[in-house]
PDB file of C-alpha atoms in Angstrom:
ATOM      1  CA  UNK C 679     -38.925 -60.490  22.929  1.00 69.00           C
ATOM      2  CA  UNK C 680     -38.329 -62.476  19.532  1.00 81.00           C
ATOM      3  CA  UNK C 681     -35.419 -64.683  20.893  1.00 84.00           C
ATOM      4  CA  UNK C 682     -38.003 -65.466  24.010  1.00 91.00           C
ATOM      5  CA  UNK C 683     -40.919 -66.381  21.875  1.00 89.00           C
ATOM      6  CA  UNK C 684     -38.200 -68.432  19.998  1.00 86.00           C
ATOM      7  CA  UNK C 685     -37.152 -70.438  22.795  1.00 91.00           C
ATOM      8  CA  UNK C 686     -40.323 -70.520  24.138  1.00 92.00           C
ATOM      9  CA  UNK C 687     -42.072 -72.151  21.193  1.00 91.00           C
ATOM     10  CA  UNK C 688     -38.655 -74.932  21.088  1.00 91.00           C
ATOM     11  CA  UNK C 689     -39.330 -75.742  24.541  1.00 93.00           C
ATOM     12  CA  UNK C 690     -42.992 -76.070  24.600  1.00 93.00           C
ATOM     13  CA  UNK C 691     -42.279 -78.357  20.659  1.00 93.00           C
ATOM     14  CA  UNK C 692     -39.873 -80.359  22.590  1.00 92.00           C
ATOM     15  CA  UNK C 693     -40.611 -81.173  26.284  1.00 92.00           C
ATOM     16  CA  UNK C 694     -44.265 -80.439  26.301  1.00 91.00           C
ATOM     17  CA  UNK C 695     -45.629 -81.987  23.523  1.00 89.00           C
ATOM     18  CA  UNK C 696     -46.943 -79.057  22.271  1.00 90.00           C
ATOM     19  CA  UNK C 697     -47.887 -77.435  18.386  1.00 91.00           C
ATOM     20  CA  UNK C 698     -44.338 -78.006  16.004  1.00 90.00           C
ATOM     21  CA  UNK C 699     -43.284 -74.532  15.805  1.00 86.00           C
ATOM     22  CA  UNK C 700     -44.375 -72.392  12.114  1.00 83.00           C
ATOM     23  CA  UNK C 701     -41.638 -70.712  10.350  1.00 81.00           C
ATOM     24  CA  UNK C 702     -43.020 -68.653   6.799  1.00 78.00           C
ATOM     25  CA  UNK C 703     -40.777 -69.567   4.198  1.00 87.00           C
ATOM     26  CA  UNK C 704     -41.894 -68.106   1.299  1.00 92.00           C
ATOM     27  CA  UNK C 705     -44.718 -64.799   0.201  1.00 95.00           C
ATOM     28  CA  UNK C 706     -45.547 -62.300   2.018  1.00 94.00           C
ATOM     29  CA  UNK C 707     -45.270 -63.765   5.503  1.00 90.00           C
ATOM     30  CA  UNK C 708     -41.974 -64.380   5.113  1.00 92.00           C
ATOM     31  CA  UNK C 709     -41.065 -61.117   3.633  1.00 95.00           C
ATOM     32  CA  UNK C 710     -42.652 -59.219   6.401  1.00 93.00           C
ATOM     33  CA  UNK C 711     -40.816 -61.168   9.084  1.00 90.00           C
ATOM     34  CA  UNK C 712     -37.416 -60.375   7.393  1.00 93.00           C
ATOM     35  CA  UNK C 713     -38.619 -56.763   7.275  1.00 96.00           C
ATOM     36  CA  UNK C 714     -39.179 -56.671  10.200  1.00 94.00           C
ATOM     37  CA  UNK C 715     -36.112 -58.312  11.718  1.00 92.00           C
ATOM     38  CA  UNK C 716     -34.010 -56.104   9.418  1.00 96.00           C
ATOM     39  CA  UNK C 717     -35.579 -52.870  11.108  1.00 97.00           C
ATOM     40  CA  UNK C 718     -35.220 -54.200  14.412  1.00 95.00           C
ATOM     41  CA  UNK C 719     -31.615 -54.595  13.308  1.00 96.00           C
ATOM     42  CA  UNK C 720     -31.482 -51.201  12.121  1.00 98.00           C
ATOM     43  CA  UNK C 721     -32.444 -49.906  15.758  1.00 97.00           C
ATOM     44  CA  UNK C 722     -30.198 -52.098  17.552  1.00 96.00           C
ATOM     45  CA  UNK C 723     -27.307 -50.746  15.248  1.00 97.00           C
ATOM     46  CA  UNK C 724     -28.913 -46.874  16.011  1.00 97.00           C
ATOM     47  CA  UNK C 725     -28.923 -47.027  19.356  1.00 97.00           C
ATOM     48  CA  UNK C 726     -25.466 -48.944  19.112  1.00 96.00           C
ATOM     49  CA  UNK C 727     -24.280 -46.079  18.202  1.00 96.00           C
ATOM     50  CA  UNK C 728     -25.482 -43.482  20.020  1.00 96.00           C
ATOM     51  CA  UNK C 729     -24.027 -45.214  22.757  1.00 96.00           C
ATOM     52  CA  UNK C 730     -20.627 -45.271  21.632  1.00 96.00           C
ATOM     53  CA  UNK C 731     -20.980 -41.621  20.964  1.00 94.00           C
ATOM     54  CA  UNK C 732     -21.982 -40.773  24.648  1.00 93.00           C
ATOM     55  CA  UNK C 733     -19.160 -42.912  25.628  1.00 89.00           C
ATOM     56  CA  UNK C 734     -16.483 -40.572  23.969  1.00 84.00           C
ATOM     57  CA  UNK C 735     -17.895 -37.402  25.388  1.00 67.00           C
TER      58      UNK C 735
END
């Protein structure tokens, strides 16, 4: 869903003349979207593995 809303907000910037896309770069905005990208990191990683484990079984 992030890398969509990513492109999405490029695209519309780009070749629809619309709003330049926001990025936090510093406080607490930015800290909670590293957070959050480090959990979702975390998951990916989880279930990562638990799929490699099913694999060997």
């Amino acid at each position: 869903m992030a890398m969509i809303q990513w492109a999405d907000e490029r695209f519309a910037y780009r070749l629809a003349q619309g709003p330049a896309p926001k990025k936090a770069r510093f406080g607490r905005a930015h800290a909670k979207a590293e957070r959050e990208g480090w959990f979702r990191h975390l998951l990916s990683w989880g279930v990562g593995c638990i799929l490699l484990g099913l694999n060997r079984g």
